[in-house]
mmCIF file of C-alpha atoms in Angstrom:
data_model
loop_
_atom_site.group_PDB
_atom_site.id
_atom_site.type_symbol
_atom_site.label_atom_id
_atom_site.label_comp_id
_atom_site.label_asym_id
_atom_site.label_seq_id
_atom_site.Cartn_x
_atom_site.Cartn_y
_atom_site.Cartn_z
ATOM 1 C CA MET E 1 37.445 150.815 -52.199
ATOM 2 C CA SER E 2 34.706 151.805 -49.759
ATOM 3 C CA ASN E 3 37.305 153.299 -47.416
ATOM 4 C CA HIS E 4 38.708 155.336 -50.288
ATOM 5 C CA ARG E 5 35.232 156.592 -51.213
ATOM 6 C CA ALA E 6 34.507 157.436 -47.597
ATOM 7 C CA ARG E 7 37.691 159.502 -47.357
ATOM 8 C CA ARG E 8 36.840 161.322 -50.587
ATOM 9 C CA PHE E 9 33.308 162.040 -49.443
ATOM 10 C CA LYS E 10 34.491 163.329 -46.069
ATOM 11 C CA ASN E 11 37.081 165.529 -47.766
ATOM 12 C CA ASN E 12 34.426 166.926 -50.107
ATOM 13 C CA LEU E 13 32.149 167.567 -47.143
ATOM 14 C CA ARG E 14 34.918 169.428 -45.323
ATOM 15 C CA ILE E 15 35.615 171.598 -48.391
ATOM 16 C CA GLU E 16 31.960 172.490 -48.910
ATOM 17 C CA ARG E 17 31.422 173.271 -45.228
ATOM 18 C CA ASP E 18 34.502 175.478 -45.197
ATOM 19 C CA ASN E 19 33.309 177.306 -48.317
ATOM 20 C CA ALA E 20 29.831 177.775 -46.871
ATOM 21 C CA ALA E 21 31.225 179.145 -43.603
ATOM 22 C CA LEU E 22 33.667 181.444 -45.397
ATOM 23 C CA TYR E 23 31.114 182.939 -47.789
ATOM 24 C CA ALA E 24 28.672 183.399 -44.907
ATOM 25 C CA GLN E 25 31.383 185.369 -43.105
ATOM 26 C CA LEU E 26 32.078 187.436 -46.228
ATOM 27 C CA ALA E 27 28.361 188.153 -46.658
ATOM 28 C CA GLY E 28 28.237 189.617 -43.168
ATOM 29 C CA LEU E 29 31.388 191.686 -43.736
ATOM 30 C CA ALA E 30 30.637 193.034 -47.227
ATOM 31 C CA THR E 31 29.795 196.734 -47.241
ATOM 32 C CA ASP E 32 28.167 196.555 -50.673
ATOM 33 C CA ALA E 33 24.610 195.165 -50.651
ATOM 34 C CA HIS E 34 25.040 193.495 -54.066
ATOM 35 C CA LEU E 35 28.203 191.723 -52.933
ATOM 36 C CA SER E 36 26.543 190.664 -49.705
ATOM 37 C CA ARG E 37 23.644 189.080 -51.584
ATOM 38 C CA ALA E 38 26.054 187.357 -53.987
ATOM 39 C CA TYR E 39 28.046 185.908 -51.082
ATOM 40 C CA GLN E 40 24.819 184.770 -49.411
ATOM 41 C CA ARG E 41 23.777 182.937 -52.594
ATOM 42 C CA ILE E 42 27.164 181.236 -52.794
ATOM 43 C CA ALA E 43 27.012 180.287 -49.110
ATOM 44 C CA ALA E 44 23.557 178.781 -49.580
ATOM 45 C CA GLY E 45 24.776 176.851 -52.608
ATOM 46 C CA GLU E 46 27.810 175.525 -50.780
ATOM 47 C CA GLN E 47 25.615 174.509 -47.864
ATOM 48 C CA GLY E 48 23.480 172.555 -50.327
ATOM 49 C CA ASN E 49 26.644 170.923 -51.648
ATOM 50 C CA ALA E 50 27.593 169.951 -48.111
ATOM 51 C CA GLN E 51 24.206 168.346 -47.598
ATOM 52 C CA PHE E 52 24.741 166.391 -50.805
ATOM 53 C CA TRP E 53 27.925 164.817 -49.402
ATOM 54 C CA GLU E 54 26.290 164.227 -46.032
ATOM 55 C CA ALA E 55 23.656 162.170 -47.859
ATOM 56 C CA ARG E 56 26.342 160.203 -49.701
ATOM 57 C CA LEU E 57 28.036 159.334 -46.394
ATOM 58 C CA ARG E 58 24.751 158.171 -44.914
ATOM 59 C CA GLU E 59 24.217 155.951 -47.952
ATOM 60 C CA LEU E 60 27.502 154.246 -47.075
ATOM 61 C CA GLY E 61 26.241 153.722 -43.535
ATOM 62 C CA LEU E 62 28.767 156.154 -42.059
ATOM 63 C CA ALA E 63 28.289 158.771 -39.384
ATOM 64 C CA VAL E 64 28.403 162.390 -40.595
ATOM 65 C CA PRO E 65 31.248 164.319 -38.904
ATOM 66 C CA PRO E 66 30.130 167.326 -36.862
ATOM 67 C CA PRO E 67 30.714 170.750 -38.454
ATOM 68 C CA ARG E 68 34.051 172.366 -37.631
ATOM 69 C CA ILE E 69 35.423 175.634 -38.976
ATOM 70 C CA GLY E 70 38.938 175.110 -40.332
ATOM 71 C CA LEU E 71 41.962 177.260 -39.627
ATOM 72 C CA ARG E 72 42.050 178.456 -43.233
ATOM 73 C CA VAL E 73 38.536 179.868 -42.925
ATOM 74 C CA ARG E 74 39.419 181.571 -39.649
ATOM 75 C CA ALA E 75 42.549 183.130 -41.157
ATOM 76 C CA LEU E 76 40.821 184.435 -44.293
ATOM 77 C CA SER E 77 37.926 185.766 -42.217
ATOM 78 C CA TRP E 78 40.421 187.594 -40.001
ATOM 79 C CA PHE E 79 42.036 189.244 -43.026
ATOM 80 C CA ALA E 80 38.617 190.109 -44.475
ATOM 81 C CA ARG E 81 37.541 191.812 -41.241
ATOM 82 C CA ARG E 82 40.644 193.977 -41.199
ATOM 83 C CA PHE E 83 41.284 194.660 -44.880
ATOM 84 C CA GLY E 84 37.909 194.102 -46.536
ATOM 85 C CA THR E 85 36.378 191.246 -48.482
ATOM 86 C CA GLU E 86 37.937 192.350 -51.787
ATOM 87 C CA PHE E 87 41.381 191.823 -50.253
ATOM 88 C CA VAL E 88 40.843 188.082 -49.820
ATOM 89 C CA MET E 89 38.562 187.324 -52.787
ATOM 90 C CA PRO E 90 41.383 186.420 -55.232
ATOM 91 C CA THR E 91 42.676 183.887 -52.708
ATOM 92 C CA VAL E 92 39.181 182.540 -52.056
ATOM 93 C CA VAL E 93 38.555 182.041 -55.780
ATOM 94 C CA ARG E 94 41.963 180.409 -56.254
ATOM 95 C CA LEU E 95 41.279 178.008 -53.411
ATOM 96 C CA GLU E 96 37.824 177.208 -54.764
ATOM 97 C CA HIS E 97 39.354 176.080 -58.042
ATOM 98 C CA ALA E 98 42.206 174.276 -56.272
ATOM 99 C CA ASP E 99 39.857 172.363 -53.976
ATOM 100 C CA HIS E 100 37.602 171.149 -56.751
ATOM 101 C CA GLY E 101 40.526 170.620 -59.101
ATOM 102 C CA VAL E 102 42.194 168.105 -56.771
ATOM 103 C CA THR E 103 38.954 166.344 -55.870
ATOM 104 C CA PRO E 104 38.137 163.923 -58.721
ATOM 105 C CA VAL E 105 34.586 163.044 -57.753
ATOM 106 C CA ASP E 106 31.334 162.511 -59.583
ATOM 107 C CA ARG E 107 28.964 165.372 -58.823
ATOM 108 C CA SER E 108 26.203 164.270 -61.183
ATOM 109 C CA GLY E 109 22.860 165.541 -60.006
ATOM 110 C CA HIS E 110 24.723 167.960 -57.783
ATOM 111 C CA ARG E 111 24.480 171.596 -58.856
ATOM 112 C CA ASP E 112 27.671 173.588 -58.376
ATOM 113 C CA HIS E 113 26.649 176.998 -57.060
ATOM 114 C CA PHE E 114 30.029 178.634 -57.446
ATOM 115 C CA ILE E 115 29.652 182.122 -58.928
ATOM 116 C CA PRO E 116 32.535 183.517 -61.013
ATOM 117 C CA VAL E 117 34.517 186.376 -59.599
ATOM 118 C CA ASP E 118 33.158 188.620 -62.400
ATOM 119 C CA GLU E 119 29.699 188.478 -60.821
ATOM 120 C CA VAL E 120 31.044 188.993 -57.320
ATOM 121 C CA GLY E 121 33.499 191.742 -58.094
ATOM 122 C CA GLY E 122 32.171 193.457 -61.206
ATOM 123 C CA HIS E 123 34.165 194.718 -64.162
ATOM 124 C CA GLY E 124 37.121 195.789 -62.038
ATOM 125 C CA HIS E 125 37.799 192.327 -60.639
ATOM 126 C CA ARG E 126 41.222 192.072 -62.246
ATOM 127 C CA HIS E 127 42.419 195.151 -60.390
ATOM 128 C CA ARG E 128 41.095 193.709 -57.140
ATOM 129 C CA THR E 129 43.009 190.545 -57.964
ATOM 130 C CA GLN E 130 46.146 192.658 -58.002
ATOM 131 C CA SER E 131 45.201 194.143 -54.636
ATOM 132 C CA GLY E 132 44.380 190.750 -53.189
ATOM 133 C CA ASN E 133 47.764 189.440 -54.275
ATOM 134 C CA THR E 134 49.303 191.768 -51.697
ATOM 135 C CA LEU E 135 48.663 189.090 -49.098
ATOM 136 C CA ARG E 136 50.470 186.470 -51.142
ATOM 137 C CA ALA E 137 53.351 188.874 -51.847
ATOM 138 C CA ALA E 138 53.686 189.483 -48.110
ATOM 139 C CA VAL E 139 54.128 185.786 -47.380
ATOM 140 C CA LEU E 140 56.536 185.249 -50.269
ATOM 141 C CA GLY E 141 58.575 188.326 -49.340
ATOM 142 C CA ALA E 142 58.975 187.157 -45.762
ATOM 143 C CA ASN E 143 59.883 183.693 -47.036
ATOM 144 C CA ASP E 144 62.616 185.098 -49.275
ATOM 145 C CA GLY E 145 64.098 187.049 -46.385
ATOM 146 C CA LEU E 146 64.046 184.098 -44.007
ATOM 147 C CA VAL E 147 65.485 181.491 -46.395
ATOM 148 C CA SER E 148 68.254 183.739 -47.739
ATOM 149 C CA ASN E 149 69.338 184.987 -44.328
ATOM 150 C CA VAL E 150 69.238 181.626 -42.555
ATOM 151 C CA SER E 151 71.475 180.312 -45.348
ATOM 152 C CA LEU E 152 73.867 183.196 -44.768
ATOM 153 C CA VAL E 153 73.873 182.724 -40.997
ATOM 154 C CA MET E 154 74.427 178.967 -41.318
ATOM 155 C CA GLY E 155 77.265 179.547 -43.768
ATOM 156 C CA MET E 156 79.017 181.897 -41.377
ATOM 157 C CA ALA E 157 78.424 179.535 -38.464
ATOM 158 C CA GLY E 158 79.829 176.638 -40.495
ATOM 159 C CA ALA E 159 82.971 178.654 -41.144
ATOM 160 C CA ALA E 160 83.458 178.807 -37.353
ATOM 161 C CA SER E 161 83.257 182.593 -37.433
ATOM 162 C CA GLY E 162 82.820 184.398 -34.164
ATOM 163 C CA ASP E 163 79.388 185.382 -32.907
ATOM 164 C CA ARG E 164 80.074 189.013 -33.782
ATOM 165 C CA ALA E 165 80.896 188.088 -37.374
ATOM 166 C CA VAL E 166 77.735 185.980 -37.678
ATOM 167 C CA LEU E 167 75.614 188.809 -36.301
ATOM 168 C CA LEU E 168 77.185 191.397 -38.600
ATOM 169 C CA ALA E 169 76.830 189.124 -41.611
ATOM 170 C CA GLY E 170 73.196 188.438 -40.751
ATOM 171 C CA LEU E 171 72.412 192.128 -40.372
ATOM 172 C CA ALA E 172 74.275 192.960 -43.587
ATOM 173 C CA GLY E 173 72.293 190.278 -45.399
ATOM 174 C CA LEU E 174 69.053 191.631 -43.952
ATOM 175 C CA VAL E 175 69.731 195.213 -45.035
ATOM 176 C CA ALA E 176 71.231 194.341 -48.420
ATOM 177 C CA GLY E 177 68.466 191.890 -49.290
ATOM 178 C CA ALA E 178 65.697 194.228 -48.118
ATOM 179 C CA CYS E 179 67.157 197.127 -50.119
ATOM 180 C CA SER E 180 67.482 194.931 -53.197
ATOM 181 C CA MET E 181 63.886 193.742 -52.849
ATOM 182 C CA ALA E 182 62.614 197.287 -52.331
ATOM 183 C CA LEU E 183 64.495 198.646 -55.346
ATOM 184 C CA GLY E 184 63.376 195.756 -57.541
ATOM 185 C CA GLU E 185 59.749 196.218 -56.491
ATOM 186 C CA TRP E 186 59.932 199.975 -57.052
ATOM 187 C CA LEU E 187 61.335 199.494 -60.557
ATOM 188 C CA SER E 188 58.758 196.813 -61.355
ATOM 189 C CA VAL E 189 55.731 198.814 -60.218
ATOM 190 C CA ASN E 190 57.024 202.076 -61.664
ATOM 191 C CA SER E 191 57.682 200.417 -65.027
ATOM 192 C CA SER E 192 54.171 198.981 -64.971
ATOM 193 C CA ARG E 193 52.705 202.391 -64.188
ATOM 194 C CA GLU E 194 54.614 203.976 -67.075
ATOM 195 C CA PHE E 195 53.450 201.202 -69.403
ATOM 196 C CA TYR E 196 49.820 201.585 -68.334
ATOM 197 C CA GLN E 197 50.015 205.359 -68.662
ATOM 198 C CA ALA E 198 51.300 205.015 -72.211
ATOM 199 C CA GLN E 199 48.508 202.575 -73.014
ATOM 200 C CA ILE E 200 45.886 204.923 -71.556
ATOM 201 C CA THR E 201 47.272 207.855 -73.566
ATOM 202 C CA GLU E 202 47.160 205.772 -76.747
ATOM 203 C CA ARG E 203 43.528 204.770 -76.111
ATOM 204 C CA ALA E 204 42.548 208.361 -75.316
ATOM 205 C CA GLU E 205 44.067 209.559 -78.593
ATOM 206 C CA ARG E 206 42.313 206.779 -80.501
ATOM 207 C CA LEU E 207 38.973 207.740 -78.949
ATOM 208 C CA ALA E 208 39.526 211.367 -79.887
ATOM 209 C CA VAL E 209 40.477 210.575 -83.497
ATOM 210 C CA ALA E 210 38.073 207.675 -84.150
ATOM 211 C CA PRO E 211 35.260 207.663 -81.572
ATOM 212 C CA GLU E 212 33.283 205.184 -83.697
ATOM 213 C CA ASP E 213 36.001 202.555 -83.099
ATOM 214 C CA GLY E 214 35.676 203.057 -79.357
ATOM 215 C CA LEU E 215 31.900 202.749 -79.660
ATOM 216 C CA GLN E 216 32.213 199.403 -81.455
ATOM 217 C CA ASN E 217 34.804 198.205 -78.934
ATOM 218 C CA ILE E 218 32.505 198.982 -76.001
ATOM 219 C CA ALA E 219 29.563 197.344 -77.734
ATOM 220 C CA GLY E 220 31.698 194.243 -78.323
ATOM 221 C CA ILE E 221 32.568 194.116 -74.617
ATOM 222 C CA TYR E 222 28.896 194.079 -73.672
ATOM 223 C CA ARG E 223 28.086 191.485 -76.331
ATOM 224 C CA ASP E 224 30.808 189.282 -74.866
ATOM 225 C CA LYS E 225 29.133 189.686 -71.490
ATOM 226 C CA GLY E 226 25.928 188.225 -72.912
ATOM 227 C CA LEU E 227 23.862 191.274 -73.896
ATOM 228 C CA GLU E 228 21.788 191.251 -77.051
ATOM 229 C CA PRO E 229 23.483 193.160 -79.915
ATOM 230 C CA ALA E 230 20.846 195.891 -79.934
ATOM 231 C CA ALA E 231 21.044 196.388 -76.185
ATOM 232 C CA ALA E 232 24.856 196.384 -76.327
ATOM 233 C CA GLU E 233 24.841 199.045 -79.050
ATOM 234 C CA HIS E 234 22.386 201.227 -77.093
ATOM 235 C CA LEU E 235 24.413 200.977 -73.875
ATOM 236 C CA ALA E 236 27.670 201.665 -75.735
ATOM 237 C CA GLU E 237 26.182 204.799 -77.303
ATOM 238 C CA HIS E 238 25.102 206.021 -73.865
ATOM 239 C CA ILE E 239 28.602 205.491 -72.412
ATOM 240 C CA ALA E 240 30.349 207.008 -75.439
ATOM 241 C CA GLU E 241 28.490 210.286 -74.849
ATOM 242 C CA THR E 242 30.969 210.860 -71.995
ATOM 243 C CA PRO E 243 34.523 210.374 -73.339
ATOM 244 C CA ARG E 244 36.006 210.024 -69.850
ATOM 245 C CA ALA E 245 33.558 207.240 -68.969
ATOM 246 C CA ALA E 246 34.298 205.483 -72.280
ATOM 247 C CA LEU E 247 38.057 205.693 -71.678
ATOM 248 C CA ASP E 248 37.642 204.500 -68.091
ATOM 249 C CA MET E 249 35.707 201.443 -69.222
ATOM 250 C CA LEU E 250 38.134 200.536 -72.005
ATOM 251 C CA VAL E 251 41.089 200.795 -69.653
ATOM 252 C CA ARG E 252 39.423 198.657 -66.998
ATOM 253 C CA GLU E 253 38.342 195.995 -69.491
ATOM 254 C CA ASP E 254 41.404 195.918 -71.753
ATOM 255 C CA LEU E 255 44.137 196.436 -69.163
ATOM 256 C CA GLY E 256 42.386 195.210 -66.021
ATOM 257 C CA ILE E 257 43.416 198.190 -63.880
ATOM 258 C CA ASP E 258 41.853 201.147 -62.152
ATOM 259 C CA PRO E 259 43.029 204.173 -64.172
ATOM 260 C CA GLY E 260 43.045 206.218 -60.979
ATOM 261 C CA GLU E 261 45.655 203.957 -59.376
ATOM 262 C CA LEU E 262 47.580 202.409 -62.304
ATOM 263 C CA GLY E 263 48.403 199.254 -60.398
ATOM 264 C CA GLY E 264 49.357 200.835 -57.077
ATOM 265 C CA SER E 265 52.071 203.016 -55.597
ATOM 266 C CA ALA E 266 55.684 202.198 -56.454
ATOM 267 C CA TYR E 267 56.881 203.734 -53.186
ATOM 268 C CA GLY E 268 54.299 201.818 -51.165
ATOM 269 C CA ALA E 269 55.370 198.580 -52.834
ATOM 270 C CA ALA E 270 59.022 199.338 -52.134
ATOM 271 C CA VAL E 271 58.441 200.099 -48.458
ATOM 272 C CA SER E 272 56.284 197.017 -47.929
ATOM 273 C CA SER E 273 58.836 194.791 -49.711
ATOM 274 C CA PHE E 274 61.638 196.176 -47.560
ATOM 275 C CA CYS E 275 59.720 195.618 -44.331
ATOM 276 C CA LEU E 276 58.459 192.123 -45.221
ATOM 277 C CA PHE E 277 61.869 190.882 -46.354
ATOM 278 C CA ALA E 278 63.458 192.341 -43.221
ATOM 279 C CA CYS E 279 60.865 190.690 -40.959
ATOM 280 C CA GLY E 280 61.577 187.290 -42.474
ATOM 281 C CA ALA E 281 65.345 187.817 -42.379
ATOM 282 C CA LEU E 282 65.205 188.783 -38.697
ATOM 283 C CA PHE E 283 64.139 185.309 -37.504
ATOM 284 C CA PRO E 284 67.513 183.536 -37.894
ATOM 285 C CA VAL E 285 69.663 186.457 -36.756
ATOM 286 C CA ALA E 286 67.681 187.695 -33.734
ATOM 287 C CA PRO E 287 69.086 185.132 -31.215
ATOM 288 C CA TYR E 288 72.605 186.441 -31.799
ATOM 289 C CA PHE E 289 71.565 189.725 -30.182
ATOM 290 C CA PHE E 290 71.049 187.952 -26.855
ATOM 291 C CA SER E 291 73.437 184.976 -26.775
ATOM 292 C CA GLY E 292 76.332 183.373 -28.578
ATOM 293 C CA GLY E 293 78.034 180.114 -29.478
ATOM 294 C CA ARG E 294 76.050 176.899 -29.748
ATOM 295 C CA THR E 295 73.193 178.366 -27.711
ATOM 296 C CA ALA E 296 72.681 181.126 -30.264
ATOM 297 C CA LEU E 297 72.942 178.648 -33.134
ATOM 298 C CA LEU E 298 70.290 176.353 -31.628
ATOM 299 C CA ALA E 299 68.078 179.337 -30.801
ATOM 300 C CA SER E 300 68.465 180.521 -34.389
ATOM 301 C CA MET E 301 67.270 177.119 -35.622
ATOM 302 C CA VAL E 302 64.252 177.226 -33.303
ATOM 303 C CA SER E 303 63.412 180.795 -34.306
ATOM 304 C CA THR E 304 63.755 179.885 -37.968
ATOM 305 C CA ALA E 305 61.492 176.856 -37.477
ATOM 306 C CA ALA E 306 58.829 179.089 -35.942
ATOM 307 C CA GLY E 307 59.071 181.504 -38.859
ATOM 308 C CA LEU E 308 58.873 178.661 -41.371
ATOM 309 C CA ALA E 309 55.751 177.317 -39.671
ATOM 310 C CA LEU E 310 54.069 180.723 -39.954
ATOM 311 C CA ILE E 311 55.078 181.047 -43.604
ATOM 312 C CA GLY E 312 53.904 177.497 -44.317
ATOM 313 C CA ILE E 313 50.514 178.332 -42.837
ATOM 314 C CA GLY E 314 50.353 181.480 -44.951
ATOM 315 C CA THR E 315 51.379 179.586 -48.089
ATOM 316 C CA SER E 316 48.618 177.038 -47.575
ATOM 317 C CA LEU E 317 46.081 179.863 -47.900
ATOM 318 C CA PHE E 318 47.045 180.314 -51.556
ATOM 319 C CA THR E 319 47.946 176.828 -52.745
ATOM 320 C CA GLY E 320 44.968 174.928 -51.356
ATOM 321 C CA ARG E 321 47.332 172.284 -49.957
ATOM 322 C CA SER E 322 47.133 171.167 -46.350
ATOM 323 C CA MET E 323 48.964 173.237 -43.763
ATOM 324 C CA LEU E 324 51.048 170.265 -42.635
ATOM 325 C CA PHE E 325 52.221 169.679 -46.201
ATOM 326 C CA SER E 326 53.066 173.380 -46.681
ATOM 327 C CA ILE E 327 54.977 173.543 -43.402
ATOM 328 C CA ALA E 328 56.864 170.320 -44.166
ATOM 329 C CA ARG E 329 57.793 171.605 -47.621
ATOM 330 C CA GLN E 330 59.079 174.871 -46.156
ATOM 331 C CA PHE E 331 61.167 172.931 -43.628
ATOM 332 C CA GLY E 332 62.572 170.630 -46.313
ATOM 333 C CA ILE E 333 63.585 173.386 -48.720
ATOM 334 C CA THR E 334 65.078 175.621 -46.039
ATOM 335 C CA ALA E 335 66.892 172.749 -44.304
ATOM 336 C CA ALA E 336 68.489 171.753 -47.603
ATOM 337 C CA ALA E 337 69.623 175.323 -48.321
ATOM 338 C CA ALA E 338 70.950 175.794 -44.781
ATOM 339 C CA ALA E 339 72.776 172.441 -44.822
ATOM 340 C CA ILE E 340 74.485 173.267 -48.126
ATOM 341 C CA THR E 341 75.645 176.707 -47.012
ATOM 342 C CA TYR E 342 76.756 175.341 -43.627
ATOM 343 C CA ALA E 343 78.845 172.649 -45.346
ATOM 344 C CA VAL E 344 80.329 175.133 -47.846
ATOM 345 C CA GLY E 345 81.096 177.575 -45.052
ATOM 346 C CA HIS E 346 82.746 174.805 -43.004
ATOM 347 C CA VAL E 347 84.958 173.758 -45.933
ATOM 348 C CA LEU E 348 85.898 177.315 -46.846
ATOM 349 C CA GLY E 349 86.577 178.172 -43.230
ATOM 350 C CA ALA E 350 88.921 175.208 -42.897
ATOM 351 C CA VAL E 351 90.707 176.029 -46.138
ATOM 352 C CA LEU E 352 91.187 179.689 -45.299
ATOM 353 C CA ALA E 353 92.300 178.894 -41.754
ATOM 354 C CA GLY E 354 94.814 176.322 -43.004
#
């Protein structure tokens, strides 16, 4: 039992240290002074949490492990430096909940300093969640391309097709899959934009016909945020004096989008989906450009394994699971798919040849 408690305490300590280091990095990278102060408060709170678990370890007579910044923190900090703190915040918040959700420990007397994303990101946090999900979509898009194309390549190899046929099939799968992904993403985003535009038009007409309803709606939003009714009414009246500002607020709060962007560019989403799917699909087929036969097949397996490891590391950033678990799961799923298609291709190749 003591060993189990020690492992839990050390795991909690690692989580809190990682959170403290990550929020300290975000505080230094934030361009907005309010966000920087919020991140600093969270970092200080997480550091206090880490000290709490250090004390619990000492009570058990155990040595406190030295601080070490994890790979997840390094990766998210790298993305934050290049794309901004808002880009990674949805992932950070998701991991915060995942870490504490899978850690069933008693934190009595231990104040949790986690600050909701509303306070960190303001009223537009849901739109920034959509932007932050770009990172997750990138990993998943590359994963789709890799898994589908390695299955295709293994199926052709199992059918004892020539190297040229395997290469052509792999390239055809890459282009066809990437085009399908791009078209699907374009339709999805464009449909969302049309839906949001219709919703914005409806709200604008409602404000024009019944401005008092919009006033009460805005006041209700502020009351839900904790303002006193009188203060909420006064602030709503001030905002309602400018119809554009009132519409902007209602759209952001009700739909969770920036009315100036409507969820992003459909063409940008299509291009990024095409490129990400193609990058993932290139891993299993690339060796056939340079060699053939069994050498190319083995090289394709090695290249695929490298791509799966990268995707597993990326997946671990969003799930909160360990990187080894994520990599092993990627290997297991892809190996099963490749084995099935290889076996089917082998049987079909034998039947058609006979």
